[in-house]
N, CA and C atoms as an extended XYZ file, in Angstrom:
231
Properties=species:S:1:pos:R:3:atomname:S:1:resname:S:1:resid:I:1 pbc="F F F"
N       147.113      142.362      159.485 N   MET     1
C       145.945      141.698      158.986 CA  MET     1
C       146.293      141.616      157.679 C   MET     1
N       146.520      141.975      156.420 N   TYR     2
C       146.307      142.049      155.038 CA  TYR     2
C       147.186      140.361      154.821 C   TYR     2
N       148.231      140.651      155.787 N   LYS     3
C       148.648      138.645      155.997 CA  LYS     3
C       147.751      137.592      155.919 C   LYS     3
N       147.421      138.292      157.428 N   GLU     4
C       146.789      136.559      158.030 CA  GLU     4
C       144.909      137.030      157.064 C   GLU     4
N       144.355      137.593      156.124 N   THR     5
C       143.264      138.127      155.765 CA  THR     5
C       143.399      137.203      154.343 C   THR     5
N       144.730      136.415      153.981 N   GLN     6
C       145.624      136.294      152.329 CA  GLN     6
C       145.567      134.459      153.016 C   GLN     6
N       145.662      134.038      153.915 N   GLU     7
C       146.818      133.065      155.073 CA  GLU     7
C       144.629      132.453      154.831 C   GLU     7
N       144.005      133.421      155.518 N   ASN     8
C       142.960      132.361      155.131 CA  ASN     8
C       141.686      132.562      153.914 C   ASN     8
N       142.125      133.592      152.920 N   ILE     9
C       141.634      133.128      151.909 CA  ILE     9
C       142.211      131.641      151.362 C   ILE     9
N       143.213      131.533      150.828 N   LEU    10
C       143.976      130.381      150.161 CA  LEU    10
C       143.410      128.994      150.692 C   LEU    10
N       143.658      129.314      152.852 N   TYR    11
C       143.434      128.607      153.676 CA  TYR    11
C       141.285      127.298      152.386 C   TYR    11
N       140.521      128.913      153.141 N   HIS    12
C       139.485      127.789      152.161 CA  HIS    12
C       139.252      128.435      150.506 C   HIS    12
N       140.372      127.993      149.980 N   TYR    13
C       140.193      128.156      147.991 CA  TYR    13
C       140.948      126.612      148.400 C   TYR    13
N       141.506      125.909      149.131 N   ASN    14
C       142.193      125.393      148.971 CA  ASN    14
C       140.867      123.901      149.581 C   ASN    14
N       140.172      124.099      150.424 N   GLU    15
C       139.574      123.544      151.067 CA  GLU    15
C       137.893      123.378      150.266 C   GLU    15
N       137.685      124.005      149.404 N   ILE    16
C       136.895      124.037      148.501 CA  ILE    16
C       137.635      123.576      147.631 C   ILE    16
N       138.931      123.177      146.986 N   ASN    17
C       139.087      122.728      145.735 CA  ASN    17
C       138.934      121.546      146.245 C   ASN    17
N       139.803      120.499      146.941 N   GLN    18
C       139.580      119.292      148.351 CA  GLN    18
C       137.921      118.976      147.427 C   GLN    18
N       137.830      119.405      148.547 N   THR    19
C       135.772      119.315      148.389 CA  THR    19
C       135.360      118.295      146.956 C   THR    19
N       135.161      120.010      146.269 N   GLN    20
C       135.245      119.529      145.133 CA  GLN    20
C       135.643      118.627      143.969 C   GLN    20
N       136.508      117.974      144.347 N   GLN    21
C       138.088      117.419      143.983 CA  GLN    21
C       137.130      116.046      144.353 C   GLN    21
N       137.201      115.230      145.779 N   GLU    22
C       135.921      114.648      146.159 CA  GLU    22
C       134.876      114.029      146.125 C   GLU    22
N       134.156      114.823      145.401 N   ARG    23
C       133.375      114.725      144.889 CA  ARG    23
C       132.919      114.270      143.203 C   ARG    23
N       133.878      115.364      142.839 N   LEU    24
C       134.334      114.707      141.045 CA  LEU    24
C       134.544      113.405      141.078 C   LEU    24
N       135.063      113.365      141.652 N   SER    25
C       135.582      111.646      141.774 CA  SER    25
C       134.758      110.730      141.556 C   SER    25
N       133.810      110.447      142.809 N   LYS    26
C       132.602      110.436      142.972 CA  LYS    26
C       131.674      110.876      141.518 C   LYS    26
N       131.826      111.223      141.245 N   ILE    27
C       130.749      111.515      139.935 CA  ILE    27
C       131.769      110.592      138.981 C   ILE    27
N       132.727      111.112      138.912 N   ILE    28
C       133.174      109.361      137.814 CA  ILE    28
C       133.210      108.393      137.819 C   ILE    28
N       133.001      107.931      139.193 N   GLY    29
C       132.850      107.119      139.103 CA  GLY    29
C       131.027      106.822      138.496 C   GLY    29
N       130.232      107.485      139.222 N   VAL    30
C       129.138      107.234      138.075 CA  VAL    30
C       129.000      106.801      136.629 C   VAL    30
N       129.523      107.995      136.879 N   LEU    31
C       129.561      108.006      135.156 CA  LEU    31
C       130.407      107.174      134.412 C   LEU    31
N       131.174      106.412      135.264 N   LEU    32
C       132.220      105.260      134.836 CA  LEU    32
C       130.600      103.766      134.178 C   LEU    32
N       129.564      104.079      135.087 N   THR    33
C       128.893      102.711      135.031 CA  THR    33
C       127.939      103.268      134.199 C   THR    33
N       127.685      104.585      132.900 N   ILE    34
C       126.970      104.569      132.586 CA  ILE    34
C       127.075      104.504      130.694 C   ILE    34
N       126.220      103.422      130.099 N   GLN    35
C       126.139      103.201      128.425 CA  GLN    35
C       126.493      103.957      127.449 C   GLN    35
N       125.412      104.342      127.648 N   ASP    36
C       124.753      104.801      126.705 CA  ASP    36
C       125.275      105.772      126.672 C   ASP    36
N       126.508      106.590      125.116 N   PRO    37
C       126.400      108.167      125.646 CA  PRO    37
C       126.352      108.826      124.757 C   PRO    37
N       124.281      108.486      124.868 N   ILE    38
C       124.046      110.231      124.570 CA  ILE    38
C       123.270      111.024      126.487 C   ILE    38
N       122.953      109.704      127.479 N   GLU    39
C       122.953      109.684      128.011 CA  GLU    39
C       124.038      110.657      129.271 C   GLU    39
N       125.149      109.707      128.563 N   LEU    40
C       126.496      110.239      129.435 CA  LEU    40
C       126.710      111.681      129.058 C   LEU    40
N       126.839      111.999      127.264 N   ASP    41
C       126.879      113.725      127.570 CA  ASP    41
C       125.965      114.355      128.618 C   ASP    41
N       124.830      114.132      128.507 N   LEU    42
C       123.403      114.572      129.214 CA  LEU    42
C       124.040      115.005      130.607 C   LEU    42
N       124.799      113.928      130.813 N   TYR    43
C       125.388      113.860      132.534 CA  TYR    43
C       126.424      115.096      132.960 C   TYR    43
N       126.714      114.592      131.505 N   ILE    44
C       128.447      115.536      132.161 CA  ILE    44
C       127.828      117.361      131.211 C   ILE    44
N       127.292      117.133      130.578 N   ARG    45
C       126.882      118.811      130.433 CA  ARG    45
C       126.236      119.607      131.646 C   ARG    45
N       125.555      118.491      132.582 N   GLN    46
C       124.293      119.295      133.703 CA  GLN    46
C       125.879      119.140      134.869 C   GLN    46
N       126.908      117.794      135.148 N   ILE    47
C       127.728      118.537      136.020 CA  ILE    47
C       128.407      119.272      135.854 C   ILE    47
N       129.007      119.452      134.654 N   SER    48
C       129.617      120.977      134.649 CA  SER    48
C       129.188      122.387      135.022 C   SER    48
N       127.459      121.574      134.293 N   ASP    49
C       127.068      124.267      135.158 CA  ASP    49
C       127.142      124.026      136.579 C   ASP    49
N       126.631      121.958      136.934 N   LEU    50
C       126.841      122.435      138.849 CA  LEU    50
C       127.679      122.635      139.068 C   LEU    50
N       128.503      122.816      139.055 N   MET    51
C       130.162      122.227      139.658 CA  MET    51
C       131.341      123.624      138.910 C   MET    51
N       130.642      124.226      137.972 N   VAL    52
C       131.975      124.434      137.037 CA  VAL    52
C       132.630      124.540      136.446 C   VAL    52
N       132.584      123.505      136.574 N   VAL    53
C       134.011      122.350      135.627 CA  VAL    53
C       133.752      122.375      134.248 C   VAL    53
N       134.199      122.597      133.041 N   SER    54
C       134.349      122.911      132.043 CA  SER    54
C       133.922      121.174      131.574 C   SER    54
N       133.169      121.609      130.591 N   TYR    55
C       132.778      119.747      129.740 CA  TYR    55
C       134.132      119.180      129.314 C   TYR    55
N       135.015      119.669      128.855 N   ASP    56
C       135.940      119.442      128.217 CA  ASP    56
C       137.027      118.779      129.137 C   ASP    56
N       137.122      119.560      130.638 N   ALA    57
C       137.756      117.994      131.886 CA  ALA    57
C       136.876      117.511      131.972 C   ALA    57
N       136.113      117.525      132.129 N   ILE    58
C       135.335      116.292      132.700 CA  ILE    58
C       135.260      115.067      131.724 C   ILE    58
N       134.782      115.532      130.895 N   LYS    59
C       135.391      114.646      129.343 CA  LYS    59
C       137.291      113.853      129.980 C   LYS    59
N       137.459      114.802      129.802 N   GLU    60
C       139.043      113.898      130.061 CA  GLU    60
C       138.917      113.836      131.634 C   GLU    60
N       138.818      113.951      132.389 N   LYS    61
C       138.900      113.053      134.312 CA  LYS    61
C       138.158      111.309      134.114 C   LYS    61
N       137.146      111.612      133.408 N   LEU    62
C       136.770      110.134      132.698 CA  LEU    62
C       137.019      109.717      131.732 C   LEU    62
N       137.592      109.927      130.452 N   ARG    63
C       139.197      109.404      129.566 CA  ARG    63
C       139.871      108.821      130.811 C   ARG    63
N       140.482      109.456      131.448 N   GLN    64
C       141.701      109.007      132.057 CA  GLN    64
C       141.235      108.136      133.293 C   GLN    64
N       140.116      107.782      133.697 N   ALA    65
C       139.245      107.341      134.853 CA  ALA    65
C       139.852      105.523      133.573 C   ALA    65
N       138.710      105.578      132.864 N   ARG    66
C       138.325      104.666      132.081 CA  ARG    66
C       140.025      103.581      131.812 C   ARG    66
N       140.710      104.587      131.467 N   TYR    67
C       142.004      104.011      130.970 CA  TYR    67
C       142.744      103.354      132.179 C   TYR    67
N       142.686      104.344      133.689 N   ASP    68
C       143.782      103.409      134.472 CA  ASP    68
C       142.628      101.744      135.096 C   ASP    68
N       141.355      102.558      135.215 N   GLN    69
C       140.920      101.337      135.367 CA  GLN    69
C       140.984       99.961      134.417 C   GLN    69
N       141.364      100.697      133.144 N   GLN    70
C       141.444       98.891      131.979 CA  GLN    70
C       142.321       98.648      131.895 C   GLN    70
N       143.871       99.078      132.646 N   LEU    71
C       145.344       99.269      133.379 CA  LEU    71
C       145.358       98.447      134.495 C   LEU    71
N       144.328       98.719      135.109 N   THR    72
C       143.460       97.715      136.764 CA  THR    72
C       143.291       96.135      136.427 C   THR    72
N       142.504       95.969      135.585 N   THR    73
C       141.682       95.069      135.063 CA  THR    73
C       143.033       94.609      134.394 C   THR    73
N       143.844       94.990      133.286 N   ALA    74
C       145.127       93.810      132.577 CA  ALA    74
C       145.731       93.282      133.945 C   ALA    74
N       146.289       94.246      134.621 N   PHE    75
C       146.758       93.783      136.014 CA  PHE    75
C       146.247       92.844      136.727 C   PHE    75
N       145.152       92.280      136.772 N   GLN    76
C       144.241       91.476      137.649 CA  GLN    76
C       144.674       90.118      137.089 C   GLN    76
N       144.169       90.140      136.124 N   THR    77
C       144.571       89.058      135.349 CA  THR    77
C       146.051       88.221      134.557 C   THR    77
């Protein structure tokens, strides 16, 4: 019984994590379009509170997404 409960908890934890990662990925795509640094900072803070993800983690994901975007653009030209 304990092992089955533990497996169910892990399964649901993984499902929640996957859903949150998918949502965060979509949000990062939107954040990439924001040019105003003050507006961007406000959105990052709101997302951090809403999704219970650290501000720094979101900034790092955004930085990585910008870097990846630059690499993709460089390879296309």
